[in-house]
Amino acid sequence: MLDKQGIAKRIAKELRDGYYVNLGIGIPTLVANYVPDEIDVTLQSENGLLGMGPFPTEDEIDADLINAGKQTVTTLPGSVFFDSATGFAMIRSGRVDLTVLGAMEVNERGDIANWKIPGKMVKGMGGAMDLVASAQNIIVAMQHTNRAGESKLLQNLSLPVTGLGCVKKIVTNLCVLDVTERGFELKELAPGVTVEDVKNATAGKLIVEGDIPTISV
Amino acid sequence: MYILSENFFLFLEILTSQDVAMNKVVKNAEEAIQGISDGMTLMLGGFGLCGIPENSINALVKSKVKNLTCISNNAGVDDFGIGLMLQGKQVKKMISSYVGENAEFERQLLSGELEVELLPQGSLAERCRAAGAGIPAFFTPAGFGTEVAEGKESREFNGKQYIMEKAFESDYAIVKAWKGDTDGNLIFKATARNFNPLMAMAGKITIAEVEELVEPGELDPNFIHTPSIFVNRIFKGENYEKRIEQRTIR
């Protein structure tokens, strides 16, 4: 099994030199900690910052400088500020190479639900709908099952949809899956996890072909 | 020839006169919000608590104006920002993308006192921008196939589905800038820019509060974000608290 850091480490291996990357709140934020030394990626924060630096030290804190998760951050040489319409222009026009976000559910067609639970207080979608509708390459980082132990990888979503047919890859605590026309294709297993474990935790159509390698992080 | 030159001198006279009607500078927030009345639609700049017009919000709270529709990405927190207007039950409807940080908001929403329209953040930003750019509507992929698309026209372009979103209409836009000049030119700081320049362009009347108010010519024209033409009233704000929602350190 992978813990949150492990999921983030595995996703970091998808980064390529020169990528512009948007990281969502939660596990996706952790990916920034594992960018390989030999490559250079630029983090985009849709509220208005390209070239996001690390969290500040106590002395560096600036209330006017926050990321999309409303956390205090810093800039780097080459950073740029812009208004939020420009932030989403970058996303809608496909210039952000990789988007990593969390999900409550994904179905076998790559539809994603991550903004609303009926009967619970609705907080809003923030930028999630814009991101999933336009990003060229979306990786979902999430636990394979919910707190009740139910699969989050489904044939059909039970929760209100955020975007249709947008998820290409999913990294969970159990495995790495590609979402293809055939369903969820098992690509890698977390250490100590068997194909049987993944089958048991996946409600949607799972495709298992050949030997499945173990994730190396 | 004679008429021309007469007009020219008249023009010069107007240019150089201290015409009160042209003066955008107001004394304070109380004066700036004059004319905002019950039932109006306001745009309020800021993302979370970053870059919100603190002085104007406090003045609106004191004014007790009510039944407002507020277009703002967020609804503040319980005791700061738009949350203060919610405490005073001044808001009839919020149009936002994320409202999760506010218990009073939740209470009013669940009791039916408050109406909320949730929009994707990019659509919210673009609906402000469109309003300021004289564009009545646009198509975006965000929200297609979701409940956000309900009641909205959808259309396919180049094999992809989009929904139509309309420009916002608002009576007043209230923004916060870092520096401004007395003509109304504005410069924003860091990510406190967010929705502010978009909304500044979109109000029928735009009010700007600034941390530093300077004379025309003191701001480098190369680095002005909002041109003065969009701003109707400007004042120097006081006592900015700049509260941080998620203080995160290394």
Short mmCIF file of C-alpha atoms in Angstrom, two decimals:
data_model
loop_
_atom_site.label_atom_id
_atom_site.label_comp_id
_atom_site.label_asym_id
_atom_site.label_seq_id
_atom_site.Cartn_x
_atom_site.Cartn_y
_atom_site.Cartn_z
CA MET A 1 0.00 0.00 0.00
CA LEU A 2 1.03 3.56 -0.60
CA ASP A 3 0.50 6.30 1.94
CA LYS A 4 -0.28 9.86 0.84
CA GLN A 5 3.42 10.64 0.40
CA GLY A 6 3.82 7.48 -1.67
CA ILE A 7 0.96 8.46 -3.98
CA ALA A 8 2.54 11.90 -4.39
CA LYS A 9 5.96 10.36 -5.10
CA ARG A 10 4.52 8.08 -7.79
CA ILE A 11 2.70 10.98 -9.47
CA ALA A 12 5.89 13.03 -9.42
CA LYS A 13 7.36 10.44 -11.80
CA GLU A 14 4.85 11.62 -14.42
CA LEU A 15 6.42 15.09 -14.44
CA ARG A 16 8.55 16.05 -17.43
CA ASP A 17 11.10 18.78 -17.88
CA GLY A 18 9.42 22.05 -18.86
CA TYR A 19 5.93 21.09 -17.70
CA TYR A 20 3.50 23.69 -16.43
CA VAL A 21 1.60 21.91 -13.64
CA ASN A 22 -1.50 22.69 -11.61
CA LEU A 23 -1.73 20.87 -8.29
CA GLY A 24 -5.03 20.64 -6.43
CA ILE A 25 -5.58 20.69 -2.68
CA GLY A 26 -4.64 17.69 -0.51
CA ILE A 27 -2.43 14.86 -1.80
CA PRO A 28 -1.79 16.71 -5.11
CA THR A 29 -0.07 19.54 -3.21
CA LEU A 30 2.44 17.01 -1.86
CA VAL A 31 3.63 16.22 -5.41
CA ALA A 32 5.63 19.47 -5.32
CA ASN A 33 7.88 17.90 -2.67
CA TYR A 34 9.02 15.14 -5.03
CA VAL A 35 9.90 16.90 -8.28
CA PRO A 36 13.01 15.07 -9.53
CA ASP A 37 16.18 17.15 -9.22
CA GLU A 38 17.10 16.83 -12.89
CA ILE A 39 13.90 18.41 -14.21
CA ASP A 40 12.37 21.85 -14.05
CA VAL A 41 8.61 22.26 -13.68
CA THR A 42 6.60 25.44 -13.19
CA LEU A 43 3.66 25.37 -10.80
CA GLN A 44 0.55 27.31 -11.77
CA SER A 45 -1.95 28.59 -9.24
CA GLU A 46 -5.13 29.66 -11.01
CA ASN A 47 -5.94 32.53 -8.66
CA GLY A 48 -3.01 34.39 -10.18
CA LEU A 49 0.51 33.00 -9.88
CA LEU A 50 2.77 31.16 -12.28
CA GLY A 51 6.05 29.98 -10.81
CA MET A 52 4.91 29.18 -7.30
CA GLY A 53 7.67 28.78 -4.76
CA PRO A 54 7.73 26.87 -1.47
CA PHE A 55 5.78 27.85 1.63
CA PRO A 56 7.32 30.91 3.29
CA THR A 57 9.37 31.10 6.44
CA GLU A 58 7.73 33.04 9.28
CA ASP A 59 9.60 36.17 8.15
CA GLU A 60 8.58 35.80 4.50
CA ILE A 61 4.80 35.51 5.09
CA ASP A 62 2.86 37.93 2.89
CA ALA A 63 -0.94 38.04 3.26
CA ASP A 64 -1.16 39.23 -0.35
CA LEU A 65 0.61 36.15 -1.68
CA ILE A 66 -1.44 32.95 -1.53
CA ASN A 67 -2.11 29.89 -3.67
CA ALA A 68 -5.44 28.49 -4.87
CA GLY A 69 -5.75 26.62 -1.57
CA LYS A 70 -5.45 30.01 0.16
CA GLN A 71 -2.12 28.96 1.73
CA THR A 72 0.67 31.48 2.04
CA VAL A 73 3.36 30.82 -0.58
CA THR A 74 6.41 32.49 -2.10
CA THR A 75 7.63 33.42 -5.56
CA LEU A 76 10.71 32.26 -7.47
CA PRO A 77 12.90 34.07 -10.01
CA GLY A 78 10.70 34.29 -13.12
CA SER A 79 7.40 34.17 -11.23
CA VAL A 80 4.52 36.23 -12.56
CA PHE A 81 1.21 37.47 -11.13
CA PHE A 82 -2.00 37.91 -13.12
CA ASP A 83 -5.72 38.23 -12.63
CA SER A 84 -7.95 35.17 -12.22
CA ALA A 85 -9.42 35.38 -15.75
CA THR A 86 -5.88 35.07 -17.10
CA GLY A 87 -5.28 32.16 -14.71
CA PHE A 88 -8.18 30.27 -16.22
CA ALA A 89 -7.27 31.36 -19.74
CA MET A 90 -4.04 29.40 -19.27
CA ILE A 91 -6.07 26.36 -18.26
CA ARG A 92 -8.86 26.62 -20.85
CA SER A 93 -6.47 27.15 -23.72
CA GLY A 94 -4.58 23.97 -22.85
CA ARG A 95 -1.28 25.51 -21.83
CA VAL A 96 -1.13 23.72 -18.49
CA ASP A 97 0.52 20.38 -19.25
CA LEU A 98 -0.59 18.41 -16.22
CA THR A 99 -3.34 18.78 -13.64
CA VAL A 100 -3.35 16.68 -10.50
CA LEU A 101 -6.47 16.66 -8.38
CA GLY A 102 -8.37 14.66 -5.81
CA ALA A 103 -11.69 12.92 -6.40
CA MET A 104 -14.60 11.43 -4.50
CA GLU A 105 -15.48 9.13 -7.42
CA VAL A 106 -14.28 8.32 -10.93
CA ASN A 107 -16.18 6.12 -13.35
CA GLU A 108 -14.83 3.82 -16.07
CA ARG A 109 -15.38 6.51 -18.73
CA GLY A 110 -13.18 8.99 -16.87
CA ASP A 111 -16.03 11.11 -15.50
CA ILE A 112 -15.14 12.65 -12.17
CA ALA A 113 -17.14 13.71 -9.10
CA ASN A 114 -15.34 15.82 -6.53
CA TRP A 115 -17.44 18.83 -5.55
CA LYS A 116 -20.71 17.95 -3.95
CA ILE A 117 -22.31 15.38 -1.66
CA PRO A 118 -26.11 15.60 -1.71
CA GLY A 119 -27.49 16.24 1.76
CA LYS A 120 -24.26 17.79 2.97
CA MET A 121 -23.30 21.45 2.96
CA VAL A 122 -22.28 22.39 -0.56
CA LYS A 123 -19.05 24.33 -0.47
CA GLY A 124 -18.71 24.88 -4.18
CA MET A 125 -16.60 23.70 -7.06
CA GLY A 126 -14.01 26.46 -7.00
CA GLY A 127 -11.85 25.94 -10.06
CA ALA A 128 -12.39 22.19 -10.34
CA MET A 129 -14.96 22.30 -13.16
CA ASP A 130 -12.81 24.62 -15.26
CA LEU A 131 -9.76 22.44 -14.70
CA VAL A 132 -11.38 19.12 -15.55
CA ALA A 133 -13.17 20.52 -18.60
CA SER A 134 -10.00 21.83 -20.19
CA ALA A 135 -6.85 20.20 -18.87
CA GLN A 136 -5.01 18.11 -21.46
CA ASN A 137 -3.72 15.62 -18.97
CA ILE A 138 -5.44 14.92 -15.67
CA ILE A 139 -4.17 12.57 -12.99
CA VAL A 140 -6.42 11.80 -10.06
CA ALA A 141 -4.75 11.20 -6.68
CA MET A 142 -7.04 9.49 -4.19
CA GLN A 143 -7.69 6.63 -1.84
CA HIS A 144 -9.09 3.61 -3.68
CA THR A 145 -12.07 3.30 -1.31
CA ASN A 146 -14.00 5.79 0.80
CA ARG A 147 -14.18 5.84 4.60
CA ALA A 148 -17.02 3.33 4.52
CA GLY A 149 -14.78 0.98 2.55
CA GLU A 150 -16.74 1.41 -0.68
CA SER A 151 -15.00 1.61 -4.03
CA LYS A 152 -14.46 5.06 -5.50
CA LEU A 153 -13.84 3.54 -8.95
CA LEU A 154 -17.29 2.90 -10.31
CA GLN A 155 -19.27 1.89 -13.35
CA ASN A 156 -21.50 4.94 -12.86
CA LEU A 157 -21.03 7.93 -10.55
CA SER A 158 -23.36 8.15 -7.58
CA LEU A 159 -22.39 11.76 -6.82
CA PRO A 160 -23.01 14.88 -8.95
CA VAL A 161 -20.51 15.01 -11.81
CA THR A 162 -17.74 17.64 -12.02
CA GLY A 163 -16.65 16.86 -15.57
CA LEU A 164 -17.14 14.23 -18.26
CA GLY A 165 -14.53 11.92 -19.76
CA CYS A 166 -11.56 13.84 -18.46
CA VAL A 167 -9.51 11.54 -16.19
CA LYS A 168 -6.64 9.75 -17.96
CA LYS A 169 -4.74 8.25 -15.04
CA ILE A 170 -5.49 7.41 -11.41
CA VAL A 171 -2.97 6.79 -8.65
CA THR A 172 -4.46 5.32 -5.47
CA ASN A 173 -3.08 3.74 -2.32
CA LEU A 174 -3.41 0.37 -4.11
CA CYS A 175 -2.35 0.90 -7.70
CA VAL A 176 -1.88 2.94 -10.86
CA LEU A 177 -4.69 2.74 -13.42
CA ASP A 178 -5.15 4.19 -16.89
CA VAL A 179 -8.66 5.11 -17.94
CA THR A 180 -9.17 3.84 -21.49
CA GLU A 181 -12.09 3.06 -23.78
CA ARG A 182 -12.19 -0.40 -22.23
CA GLY A 183 -12.37 0.69 -18.58
CA PHE A 184 -9.83 0.91 -15.75
CA GLU A 185 -6.59 -0.70 -16.97
CA LEU A 186 -4.37 -1.86 -14.15
CA LYS A 187 -0.81 -0.69 -14.88
CA GLU A 188 1.09 -0.99 -11.59
CA LEU A 189 0.50 -2.40 -8.12
CA ALA A 190 1.56 -0.80 -4.84
CA PRO A 191 4.05 -2.85 -2.82
CA GLY A 192 2.29 -5.65 -0.96
CA VAL A 193 -0.94 -5.31 -2.95
CA THR A 194 -2.27 -8.13 -5.14
CA VAL A 195 -4.40 -8.05 -8.28
CA GLU A 196 -7.10 -9.68 -6.18
CA ASP A 197 -6.99 -6.78 -3.69
CA VAL A 198 -7.51 -4.28 -6.52
CA LYS A 199 -10.35 -6.35 -8.00
CA ASN A 200 -12.09 -6.44 -4.64
CA ALA A 201 -11.77 -2.68 -4.22
CA THR A 202 -12.84 -1.73 -7.75
CA ALA A 203 -16.54 -1.62 -8.60
CA GLY A 204 -16.08 -0.46 -12.20
CA LYS A 205 -14.73 -2.56 -15.07
CA LEU A 206 -11.12 -3.52 -14.34
CA ILE A 207 -8.81 -4.73 -17.11
CA VAL A 208 -5.83 -6.82 -16.03
CA GLU A 209 -3.47 -8.00 -18.77
CA GLY A 210 -0.13 -9.73 -18.37
CA ASP A 211 2.24 -9.29 -15.45
CA ILE A 212 1.58 -6.14 -13.48
CA PRO A 213 4.77 -4.49 -12.23
CA THR A 214 5.14 -3.14 -8.71
CA ILE A 215 5.29 0.62 -8.27
CA SER A 216 8.78 1.82 -7.56
CA VAL A 217 8.94 5.07 -5.66
CA MET B 1 -11.02 79.40 -38.05
CA TYR B 2 -12.13 81.74 -35.32
CA ILE B 3 -14.72 79.20 -34.08
CA LEU B 4 -12.15 76.46 -34.04
CA SER B 5 -9.73 78.38 -31.89
CA GLU B 6 -12.49 79.44 -29.54
CA ASN B 7 -13.37 75.78 -29.07
CA PHE B 8 -9.75 75.00 -28.53
CA PHE B 9 -9.46 77.52 -25.70
CA LEU B 10 -12.69 76.26 -24.18
CA PHE B 11 -11.21 72.75 -24.32
CA LEU B 12 -8.04 73.93 -22.61
CA GLU B 13 -10.09 75.67 -19.95
CA ILE B 14 -11.97 72.45 -19.17
CA LEU B 15 -8.75 70.48 -19.09
CA THR B 16 -7.14 72.76 -16.57
CA SER B 17 -10.17 73.61 -14.43
CA GLN B 18 -10.73 72.00 -11.04
CA ASP B 19 -14.05 70.56 -12.16
CA VAL B 20 -15.71 69.01 -9.10
CA ALA B 21 -17.68 66.57 -11.23
CA MET B 22 -14.43 65.07 -12.52
CA ASN B 23 -12.97 64.54 -9.08
CA LYS B 24 -13.05 60.84 -8.24
CA VAL B 25 -11.41 61.10 -4.86
CA VAL B 26 -13.74 60.61 -1.92
CA LYS B 27 -12.87 61.06 1.73
CA ASN B 28 -13.49 57.55 2.99
CA ALA B 29 -15.47 54.33 2.59
CA GLU B 30 -18.69 55.87 3.96
CA GLU B 31 -18.61 58.50 1.23
CA ALA B 32 -17.58 55.97 -1.41
CA ILE B 33 -20.59 53.71 -0.88
CA GLN B 34 -23.14 56.55 -1.15
CA GLY B 35 -25.88 55.46 -3.53
CA ILE B 36 -25.70 51.77 -2.71
CA SER B 37 -29.24 50.90 -1.71
CA ASP B 38 -31.40 47.93 -0.77
CA GLY B 39 -31.76 45.26 -3.44
CA MET B 40 -28.72 46.23 -5.51
CA THR B 41 -26.17 43.86 -7.03
CA LEU B 42 -22.56 44.36 -5.94
CA MET B 43 -19.31 42.88 -7.13
CA LEU B 44 -16.72 42.52 -4.38
CA GLY B 45 -13.12 41.79 -5.29
CA GLY B 46 -10.85 39.34 -3.53
CA PHE B 47 -9.99 35.65 -3.40
CA GLY B 48 -10.68 34.19 0.01
CA LEU B 49 -9.67 37.03 2.31
CA CYS B 50 -6.85 38.11 -0.01
CA GLY B 51 -7.39 41.47 -1.67
CA ILE B 52 -10.86 42.15 -0.28
CA PRO B 53 -12.10 45.75 0.05
CA GLU B 54 -12.01 45.73 3.86
CA ASN B 55 -12.89 49.39 4.38
CA SER B 56 -15.87 49.34 2.03
CA ILE B 57 -17.22 46.11 3.53
CA ASN B 58 -17.05 47.64 7.00
CA ALA B 59 -18.88 50.73 5.72
CA LEU B 60 -21.56 48.55 4.09
CA VAL B 61 -22.03 46.74 7.41
CA LYS B 62 -22.49 50.08 9.20
CA SER B 63 -24.89 51.34 6.52
CA LYS B 64 -27.22 48.37 7.15
CA VAL B 65 -28.13 48.31 3.45
CA LYS B 66 -29.86 44.99 2.78
CA ASN B 67 -31.27 42.50 0.25
CA LEU B 68 -28.01 42.68 -1.62
CA THR B 69 -26.89 40.27 -4.29
CA CYS B 70 -23.14 39.86 -3.92
CA ILE B 71 -20.92 38.55 -6.68
CA SER B 72 -17.71 37.47 -5.01
CA ASN B 73 -15.59 34.34 -5.39
CA ASN B 74 -15.99 33.57 -1.67
CA ALA B 75 -18.22 34.68 1.18
CA GLY B 76 -15.57 35.55 3.75
CA VAL B 77 -15.33 33.90 7.16
CA ASP B 78 -17.71 34.31 10.09
CA ASP B 79 -16.12 37.44 11.53
CA PHE B 80 -14.32 38.96 8.56
CA GLY B 81 -15.03 40.06 5.02
CA ILE B 82 -18.44 39.36 3.53
CA GLY B 83 -19.08 37.19 6.60
CA LEU B 84 -19.72 40.46 8.47
CA MET B 85 -22.46 41.37 6.00
CA LEU B 86 -23.96 37.91 6.43
CA GLN B 87 -23.99 38.39 10.21
CA GLY B 88 -26.04 41.56 9.60
CA LYS B 89 -28.40 39.63 7.31
CA GLN B 90 -27.68 42.10 4.52
CA VAL B 91 -27.18 39.55 1.77
CA LYS B 92 -30.10 38.03 -0.12
CA LYS B 93 -28.04 36.11 -2.63
CA MET B 94 -24.39 35.13 -3.08
CA ILE B 95 -22.93 34.32 -6.48
CA SER B 96 -19.64 32.53 -5.76
CA SER B 97 -17.47 29.56 -6.63
CA TYR B 98 -16.56 28.41 -3.12
CA VAL B 99 -18.26 29.26 0.15
CA GLY B 100 -16.98 26.62 2.53
CA GLU B 101 -15.39 28.64 5.32
CA ASN B 102 -18.38 30.24 6.95
CA ALA B 103 -20.74 28.72 9.58
CA GLU B 104 -23.24 31.60 9.50
CA PHE B 105 -23.40 31.25 5.73
CA GLU B 106 -24.26 27.57 6.14
CA ARG B 107 -26.93 28.32 8.73
CA GLN B 108 -28.64 30.93 6.54
CA LEU B 109 -28.42 28.74 3.48
CA LEU B 110 -29.96 25.72 5.21
CA SER B 111 -32.72 27.84 6.77
CA GLY B 112 -33.58 29.30 3.38
CA GLU B 113 -32.72 32.90 4.36
CA LEU B 114 -29.92 33.04 1.84
CA GLU B 115 -29.84 32.04 -1.79
CA VAL B 116 -26.60 30.89 -3.39
CA GLU B 117 -25.60 30.42 -7.02
CA LEU B 118 -22.41 28.44 -7.41
CA LEU B 119 -20.34 28.85 -10.55
CA PRO B 120 -17.01 27.47 -11.73
CA GLN B 121 -14.31 29.92 -10.69
CA GLY B 122 -13.09 30.48 -14.24
CA SER B 123 -16.62 31.16 -15.44
CA LEU B 124 -17.11 33.60 -12.57
CA ALA B 125 -13.91 35.43 -13.56
CA GLU B 126 -14.80 35.44 -17.25
CA ARG B 127 -18.35 36.67 -16.59
CA CYS B 128 -16.77 39.66 -14.85
CA ARG B 129 -14.29 40.16 -17.66
CA ALA B 130 -17.01 39.90 -20.30
CA ALA B 131 -19.10 42.51 -18.49
CA GLY B 132 -16.15 44.87 -18.48
CA ALA B 133 -15.35 44.19 -22.12
CA GLY B 134 -18.84 44.77 -23.53
CA ILE B 135 -19.30 41.10 -24.41
CA PRO B 136 -22.79 39.86 -23.48
CA ALA B 137 -22.02 36.13 -23.36
CA PHE B 138 -19.42 33.49 -24.18
CA PHE B 139 -19.07 29.72 -24.43
CA THR B 140 -16.96 27.70 -21.99
CA PRO B 141 -16.49 23.96 -21.53
CA ALA B 142 -16.55 24.29 -17.72
CA GLY B 143 -19.66 22.73 -16.28
CA PHE B 144 -20.88 21.00 -19.44
CA GLY B 145 -22.82 17.88 -18.45
CA THR B 146 -23.09 19.04 -14.84
CA GLU B 147 -25.85 20.78 -12.92
CA VAL B 148 -24.14 24.10 -13.67
CA ALA B 149 -25.29 23.65 -17.29
CA GLU B 150 -28.98 23.37 -16.37
CA GLY B 151 -31.02 26.01 -18.16
CA LYS B 152 -28.02 27.21 -20.17
CA GLU B 153 -27.61 26.94 -23.92
CA SER B 154 -25.01 24.40 -25.02
CA ARG B 155 -23.27 24.20 -28.35
CA GLU B 156 -20.58 22.15 -30.04
CA PHE B 157 -17.49 23.77 -31.49
CA ASN B 158 -14.81 21.66 -33.21
CA GLY B 159 -16.20 18.47 -31.69
CA LYS B 160 -16.26 19.71 -28.10
CA GLN B 161 -19.27 20.73 -26.04
CA TYR B 162 -19.57 24.17 -24.44
CA ILE B 163 -22.17 26.02 -22.41
CA MET B 164 -23.12 29.66 -22.73
CA GLU B 165 -22.39 31.92 -19.78
CA LYS B 166 -23.58 35.52 -19.70
CA ALA B 167 -21.78 38.65 -18.61
CA PHE B 168 -22.70 39.77 -15.11
CA GLU B 169 -24.75 42.87 -14.53
CA SER B 170 -23.92 44.75 -11.38
CA ASP B 171 -24.77 48.15 -9.96
CA TYR B 172 -21.50 48.67 -8.14
CA ALA B 173 -18.12 46.99 -8.25
CA ILE B 174 -15.97 47.45 -5.17
CA VAL B 175 -12.29 46.62 -5.46
CA LYS B 176 -9.13 46.86 -3.41
CA ALA B 177 -5.84 47.91 -4.98
CA TRP B 178 -2.35 48.42 -3.62
CA LYS B 179 -1.64 51.78 -5.23
CA GLY B 180 -3.88 54.18 -7.04
CA ASP B 181 -3.68 57.73 -8.32
CA THR B 182 -6.33 60.40 -7.95
CA ASP B 183 -7.40 59.85 -11.57
CA GLY B 184 -8.29 56.25 -10.69
CA ASN B 185 -5.40 54.30 -12.20
CA LEU B 186 -4.75 51.17 -10.15
CA ILE B 187 -1.92 48.77 -9.39
CA PHE B 188 -2.55 45.55 -7.48
CA LYS B 189 -0.12 43.59 -5.36
CA ALA B 190 0.81 39.93 -5.85
CA THR B 191 -2.15 37.53 -5.78
CA ALA B 192 -4.34 40.19 -4.18
CA ARG B 193 -4.99 41.10 -7.82
CA ASN B 194 -7.27 38.05 -8.44
CA PHE B 195 -10.79 39.25 -9.33
CA ASN B 196 -10.16 42.93 -8.59
CA PRO B 197 -9.15 44.27 -12.03
CA LEU B 198 -11.88 42.18 -13.70
CA MET B 199 -14.57 43.56 -11.42
CA ALA B 200 -13.15 47.08 -11.65
CA MET B 201 -14.02 47.01 -15.35
CA ALA B 202 -17.45 45.54 -14.81
CA GLY B 203 -19.34 47.81 -12.43
CA LYS B 204 -21.82 50.43 -13.58
CA ILE B 205 -20.06 52.40 -10.86
CA THR B 206 -16.66 51.22 -9.66
CA ILE B 207 -15.30 52.07 -6.24
CA ALA B 208 -11.62 51.48 -5.55
CA GLU B 209 -10.00 51.56 -2.14
CA VAL B 210 -6.22 51.69 -2.10
CA GLU B 211 -3.40 51.40 0.40
CA GLU B 212 -1.50 54.27 -1.19
CA LEU B 213 -3.14 57.16 -3.02
CA VAL B 214 -0.77 59.26 -5.12
CA GLU B 215 -0.92 62.13 -7.62
CA PRO B 216 -1.26 61.47 -11.36
CA GLY B 217 2.17 60.90 -12.85
CA GLU B 218 3.57 59.13 -9.83
CA LEU B 219 2.59 55.70 -11.11
CA ASP B 220 4.60 54.43 -14.08
CA PRO B 221 2.09 54.09 -16.96
CA ASN B 222 3.91 50.91 -18.00
CA PHE B 223 2.88 49.16 -14.83
CA ILE B 224 -0.75 50.21 -14.31
CA HIS B 225 -3.16 47.26 -14.22
CA THR B 226 -6.52 49.05 -14.28
CA PRO B 227 -6.80 52.19 -16.43
CA SER B 228 -8.51 55.13 -14.74
CA ILE B 229 -11.44 55.15 -17.16
CA PHE B 230 -12.97 52.18 -15.34
CA VAL B 231 -12.85 53.75 -11.89
CA ASN B 232 -15.46 56.23 -10.66
CA ARG B 233 -14.56 56.72 -7.00
CA ILE B 234 -11.30 56.19 -5.18
CA PHE B 235 -10.14 56.63 -1.60
CA LYS B 236 -7.26 55.75 0.64
CA GLY B 237 -8.23 52.89 2.95
CA GLU B 238 -7.16 52.68 6.59
CA ASN B 239 -6.10 49.98 9.03
CA TYR B 240 -5.86 47.02 6.69
CA GLU B 241 -5.94 43.81 8.69
CA LYS B 242 -5.19 41.46 5.75
CA ARG B 243 -6.20 38.35 7.60
CA ILE B 244 -4.65 35.08 6.42
CA GLU B 245 -6.91 32.01 6.05
CA GLN B 246 -4.28 29.29 5.73
CA ARG B 247 -1.07 30.50 7.33
CA THR B 248 1.35 27.88 6.05
CA ILE B 249 5.07 27.95 6.69
CA ARG B 250 7.96 25.83 5.49
#
